[in-house]
Amino acid sequence: MSATRLLVLGVMRMHGKAHGYLVRSELLSWGADEWAHIKFGSIYHALRQLAKEGLLTFTDIPDWPGRVDYEITPAGEEELLSLLRDALRQGNNRPDMLGAAVVLLPSLRREEAIALLRERISSLSAKQGGVADRVDETASEQPDRAHVRELIGLWEHSAASQVEWAQGLIDRLEAGAYVMYGENPAS
């Protein structure tokens, strides 16, 4: 799964119709070039690839040579939501995928976002322990590899931190923080 793919589809859904420069500007305003390592060329490649797959449509602008406007298709909308749901619920994804899911969180209804975050917590909690037991067993058999336990400690600490963060986000969402899909921002 690609963070660039998810982010480009998300920007297209937000804007309805957009050209590559607008997509790039939006992603840069989120700092995605830093945390998702998105490069200028990868945005245009993603736009062309998504159009080729039927997830976006495109229109050449006759009065502006070289400019192409893109629009998300119903299939693109389905792909966006599928990628977003997976990125939010899975506790084993890369930081760029989680970052993409967080910036696109308002693309979901509040109840669904909360449910997916609860799945994430369950996924993270389930992973703790099993690997540590295997490493402890190996360390007792091979003392020169006991330091590998530090890696497991890092993973456990990271998972615990993510669980705490996800629970905090759930609490904020339940308290009404952020305007989510289908909600009226004026109310």
mmCIF file of C-alpha atoms in Angstrom:
data_model
loop_
_atom_site.group_PDB
_atom_site.id
_atom_site.type_symbol
_atom_site.label_atom_id
_atom_site.label_comp_id
_atom_site.label_asym_id
_atom_site.label_seq_id
_atom_site.Cartn_x
_atom_site.Cartn_y
_atom_site.Cartn_z
ATOM 1 C CA MET A 1 0.000 0.000 0.000
ATOM 2 C CA SER A 2 1.321 3.436 -0.917
ATOM 3 C CA ALA A 3 0.944 6.574 1.176
ATOM 4 C CA THR A 4 1.238 8.626 -2.025
ATOM 5 C CA ARG A 5 -1.699 6.754 -3.549
ATOM 6 C CA LEU A 6 -3.829 7.297 -0.454
ATOM 7 C CA LEU A 7 -2.895 10.963 -0.111
ATOM 8 C CA VAL A 8 -3.475 11.809 -3.778
ATOM 9 C CA LEU A 9 -6.900 10.142 -3.727
ATOM 10 C CA GLY A 10 -7.698 11.988 -0.495
ATOM 11 C CA VAL A 11 -6.784 15.371 -1.953
ATOM 12 C CA MET A 12 -8.823 14.625 -5.057
ATOM 13 C CA ARG A 13 -11.852 13.796 -2.924
ATOM 14 C CA MET A 14 -11.420 16.993 -0.909
ATOM 15 C CA HIS A 15 -11.159 19.278 -3.943
ATOM 16 C CA GLY A 16 -13.491 17.494 -6.339
ATOM 17 C CA LYS A 17 -11.458 18.553 -9.353
ATOM 18 C CA ALA A 18 -7.774 19.424 -9.227
ATOM 19 C CA HIS A 19 -4.606 19.597 -11.270
ATOM 20 C CA GLY A 20 -1.229 18.264 -10.219
ATOM 21 C CA TYR A 21 0.074 21.561 -8.880
ATOM 22 C CA LEU A 22 -2.929 21.921 -6.552
ATOM 23 C CA VAL A 23 -2.456 18.351 -5.280
ATOM 24 C CA ARG A 24 1.241 19.068 -4.712
ATOM 25 C CA SER A 25 0.504 22.354 -2.901
ATOM 26 C CA GLU A 26 -2.021 20.673 -0.604
ATOM 27 C CA LEU A 27 0.375 17.859 0.262
ATOM 28 C CA LEU A 28 3.219 20.314 0.884
ATOM 29 C CA SER A 29 0.970 22.327 3.217
ATOM 30 C CA TRP A 30 0.577 19.127 5.290
ATOM 31 C CA GLY A 31 4.344 18.548 5.299
ATOM 32 C CA ALA A 32 3.839 15.258 3.432
ATOM 33 C CA ASP A 33 7.108 15.764 1.589
ATOM 34 C CA GLU A 34 8.835 15.241 4.962
ATOM 35 C CA TRP A 35 6.802 12.563 6.766
ATOM 36 C CA ALA A 36 5.594 10.627 3.702
ATOM 37 C CA HIS A 37 8.706 11.327 1.586
ATOM 38 C CA ILE A 38 6.556 12.384 -1.353
ATOM 39 C CA LYS A 39 8.525 13.783 -4.252
ATOM 40 C CA PHE A 40 7.229 16.170 -6.902
ATOM 41 C CA GLY A 41 7.420 13.544 -9.675
ATOM 42 C CA SER A 42 5.680 10.857 -7.625
ATOM 43 C CA ILE A 43 2.545 12.996 -7.413
ATOM 44 C CA TYR A 44 2.279 13.259 -11.191
ATOM 45 C CA HIS A 45 3.101 9.592 -11.610
ATOM 46 C CA ALA A 46 0.361 8.725 -9.092
ATOM 47 C CA LEU A 47 -2.164 10.924 -10.891
ATOM 48 C CA ARG A 48 -1.419 9.264 -14.250
ATOM 49 C CA GLN A 49 -1.450 5.767 -12.736
ATOM 50 C CA LEU A 50 -4.709 6.365 -10.864
ATOM 51 C CA ALA A 51 -6.283 7.661 -14.088
ATOM 52 C CA LYS A 52 -4.974 4.623 -15.972
ATOM 53 C CA GLU A 53 -6.624 2.372 -13.355
ATOM 54 C CA GLY A 54 -9.944 4.210 -13.699
ATOM 55 C CA LEU A 55 -9.780 5.704 -10.199
ATOM 56 C CA LEU A 56 -9.521 9.229 -11.597
ATOM 57 C CA THR A 57 -10.772 10.813 -14.799
ATOM 58 C CA PHE A 58 -8.849 13.557 -16.532
ATOM 59 C CA THR A 59 -9.548 16.467 -18.813
ATOM 60 C CA ASP A 60 -6.953 18.343 -20.858
ATOM 61 C CA ILE A 61 -7.426 22.106 -20.542
ATOM 62 C CA PRO A 62 -7.246 23.520 -24.096
ATOM 63 C CA ASP A 63 -6.502 27.111 -23.026
ATOM 64 C CA TRP A 64 -3.637 25.956 -20.806
ATOM 65 C CA PRO A 65 -1.310 23.588 -22.672
ATOM 66 C CA GLY A 66 0.039 20.823 -20.454
ATOM 67 C CA ARG A 67 -2.531 21.324 -17.704
ATOM 68 C CA VAL A 68 -4.711 18.369 -16.884
ATOM 69 C CA ASP A 69 -7.561 18.449 -14.388
ATOM 70 C CA TYR A 70 -8.366 15.230 -12.559
ATOM 71 C CA GLU A 71 -11.518 14.110 -10.800
ATOM 72 C CA ILE A 72 -12.098 11.112 -8.532
ATOM 73 C CA THR A 73 -14.388 8.364 -9.837
ATOM 74 C CA PRO A 74 -16.727 6.204 -7.730
ATOM 75 C CA ALA A 75 -14.103 3.427 -7.968
ATOM 76 C CA GLY A 76 -11.485 5.921 -6.762
ATOM 77 C CA GLU A 77 -13.715 6.838 -3.854
ATOM 78 C CA GLU A 78 -14.005 3.143 -2.922
ATOM 79 C CA GLU A 79 -10.225 2.687 -3.191
ATOM 80 C CA LEU A 80 -9.603 5.766 -1.041
ATOM 81 C CA LEU A 81 -11.909 4.547 1.704
ATOM 82 C CA SER A 82 -10.494 1.022 1.581
ATOM 83 C CA LEU A 83 -6.899 2.278 1.879
ATOM 84 C CA LEU A 84 -7.869 4.750 4.605
ATOM 85 C CA ARG A 85 -9.718 2.142 6.651
ATOM 86 C CA ASP A 86 -6.823 -0.318 6.393
ATOM 87 C CA ALA A 87 -4.239 2.317 7.311
ATOM 88 C CA LEU A 88 -6.225 3.379 10.364
ATOM 89 C CA ARG A 89 -7.127 -0.089 11.679
ATOM 90 C CA GLN A 90 -3.818 -1.899 11.182
ATOM 91 C CA GLY A 91 -1.278 -1.548 13.953
ATOM 92 C CA ASN A 92 1.588 -2.815 11.811
ATOM 93 C CA ASN A 93 1.676 -0.237 9.054
ATOM 94 C CA ARG A 94 4.457 2.206 8.250
ATOM 95 C CA PRO A 95 4.480 5.678 9.830
ATOM 96 C CA ASP A 96 3.745 7.323 6.463
ATOM 97 C CA MET A 97 0.555 5.276 6.111
ATOM 98 C CA LEU A 98 -0.584 6.206 9.610
ATOM 99 C CA GLY A 99 0.249 9.843 8.876
ATOM 100 C CA ALA A 100 -1.827 9.706 5.689
ATOM 101 C CA ALA A 101 -4.719 8.141 7.612
ATOM 102 C CA VAL A 102 -4.556 10.857 10.265
ATOM 103 C CA VAL A 103 -4.608 13.764 7.801
ATOM 104 C CA LEU A 104 -7.501 12.124 5.935
ATOM 105 C CA LEU A 105 -9.396 11.128 9.099
ATOM 106 C CA PRO A 106 -12.230 13.638 8.407
ATOM 107 C CA SER A 107 -13.024 11.642 5.257
ATOM 108 C CA LEU A 108 -14.771 9.146 7.542
ATOM 109 C CA ARG A 109 -17.878 9.421 9.648
ATOM 110 C CA ARG A 110 -17.119 9.904 13.327
ATOM 111 C CA GLU A 111 -18.501 6.513 14.447
ATOM 112 C CA GLU A 112 -16.514 4.656 11.815
ATOM 113 C CA ALA A 113 -13.261 6.457 12.690
ATOM 114 C CA ILE A 114 -13.737 5.546 16.356
ATOM 115 C CA ALA A 115 -14.453 1.897 15.504
ATOM 116 C CA LEU A 116 -11.366 1.683 13.271
ATOM 117 C CA LEU A 117 -9.179 3.217 15.984
ATOM 118 C CA ARG A 118 -10.501 0.617 18.426
ATOM 119 C CA GLU A 119 -9.514 -2.083 15.919
ATOM 120 C CA ARG A 120 -6.058 -0.494 15.780
ATOM 121 C CA ILE A 121 -5.750 -0.701 19.557
ATOM 122 C CA SER A 122 -6.788 -4.377 19.491
ATOM 123 C CA SER A 123 -4.279 -5.085 16.718
ATOM 124 C CA LEU A 124 -1.459 -3.385 18.602
ATOM 125 C CA SER A 125 -2.339 -5.079 21.889
ATOM 126 C CA ALA A 126 -2.491 -8.538 20.285
ATOM 127 C CA LYS A 127 1.025 -8.198 18.894
ATOM 128 C CA GLN A 128 2.651 -7.531 22.240
ATOM 129 C CA GLY A 129 4.051 -10.567 23.965
ATOM 130 C CA GLY A 130 4.333 -13.388 21.429
ATOM 131 C CA VAL A 131 7.528 -12.168 19.797
ATOM 132 C CA ALA A 132 9.047 -11.261 23.162
ATOM 133 C CA ASP A 133 8.554 -14.839 24.401
ATOM 134 C CA ARG A 134 10.396 -16.232 21.368
ATOM 135 C CA VAL A 135 13.268 -13.771 21.765
ATOM 136 C CA ASP A 136 13.553 -14.547 25.491
ATOM 137 C CA GLU A 137 13.757 -18.251 24.636
ATOM 138 C CA THR A 138 16.473 -17.605 22.030
ATOM 139 C CA ALA A 139 18.389 -15.368 24.452
ATOM 140 C CA SER A 140 18.464 -18.076 27.101
ATOM 141 C CA GLU A 141 19.788 -20.558 24.529
ATOM 142 C CA GLN A 142 22.216 -18.094 22.903
ATOM 143 C CA PRO A 143 23.386 -15.476 25.442
ATOM 144 C CA ASP A 144 25.417 -13.634 22.778
ATOM 145 C CA ARG A 145 22.093 -12.649 21.182
ATOM 146 C CA ALA A 146 20.398 -11.407 24.339
ATOM 147 C CA HIS A 147 20.709 -7.818 23.108
ATOM 148 C CA VAL A 148 18.021 -8.563 20.476
ATOM 149 C CA ARG A 149 15.577 -8.178 23.375
ATOM 150 C CA GLU A 150 16.219 -4.415 23.082
ATOM 151 C CA LEU A 151 14.567 -4.427 19.672
ATOM 152 C CA ILE A 152 11.507 -6.099 21.145
ATOM 153 C CA GLY A 153 11.515 -3.517 23.921
ATOM 154 C CA LEU A 154 11.517 -0.769 21.294
ATOM 155 C CA TRP A 155 8.569 -2.382 19.484
ATOM 156 C CA GLU A 156 6.645 -2.842 22.724
ATOM 157 C CA HIS A 157 7.276 0.756 23.757
ATOM 158 C CA SER A 158 6.193 1.995 20.324
ATOM 159 C CA ALA A 159 3.012 -0.128 20.396
ATOM 160 C CA ALA A 160 2.144 1.073 23.916
ATOM 161 C CA SER A 161 2.675 4.663 22.830
ATOM 162 C CA GLN A 162 0.445 4.167 19.777
ATOM 163 C CA VAL A 163 -2.267 2.591 21.932
ATOM 164 C CA GLU A 164 -2.169 5.608 24.260
ATOM 165 C CA TRP A 165 -2.297 8.024 21.326
ATOM 166 C CA ALA A 166 -5.179 6.139 19.635
ATOM 167 C CA GLN A 167 -7.183 6.088 22.863
ATOM 168 C CA GLY A 168 -6.643 9.825 23.264
ATOM 169 C CA LEU A 169 -7.858 10.409 19.714
ATOM 170 C CA ILE A 170 -10.912 8.239 20.376
ATOM 171 C CA ASP A 171 -11.640 10.307 23.491
ATOM 172 C CA ARG A 172 -11.346 13.554 21.508
ATOM 173 C CA LEU A 173 -13.571 12.237 18.715
ATOM 174 C CA GLU A 174 -16.182 11.043 21.219
ATOM 175 C CA ALA A 175 -16.120 14.516 22.769
ATOM 176 C CA GLY A 176 -16.923 16.021 19.359
ATOM 177 C CA ALA A 177 -13.484 17.199 18.243
ATOM 178 C CA TYR A 178 -12.997 17.844 14.522
ATOM 179 C CA VAL A 179 -15.534 18.096 11.744
ATOM 180 C CA MET A 180 -16.004 14.649 10.265
ATOM 181 C CA TYR A 181 -17.576 13.479 7.011
ATOM 182 C CA GLY A 182 -21.296 14.168 6.858
ATOM 183 C CA GLU A 183 -21.218 16.754 9.647
ATOM 184 C CA ASN A 184 -22.057 20.380 9.193
ATOM 185 C CA PRO A 185 -19.025 22.537 10.062
ATOM 186 C CA ALA A 186 -21.276 25.490 10.950
ATOM 187 C CA SER A 187 -23.199 23.623 13.662
#
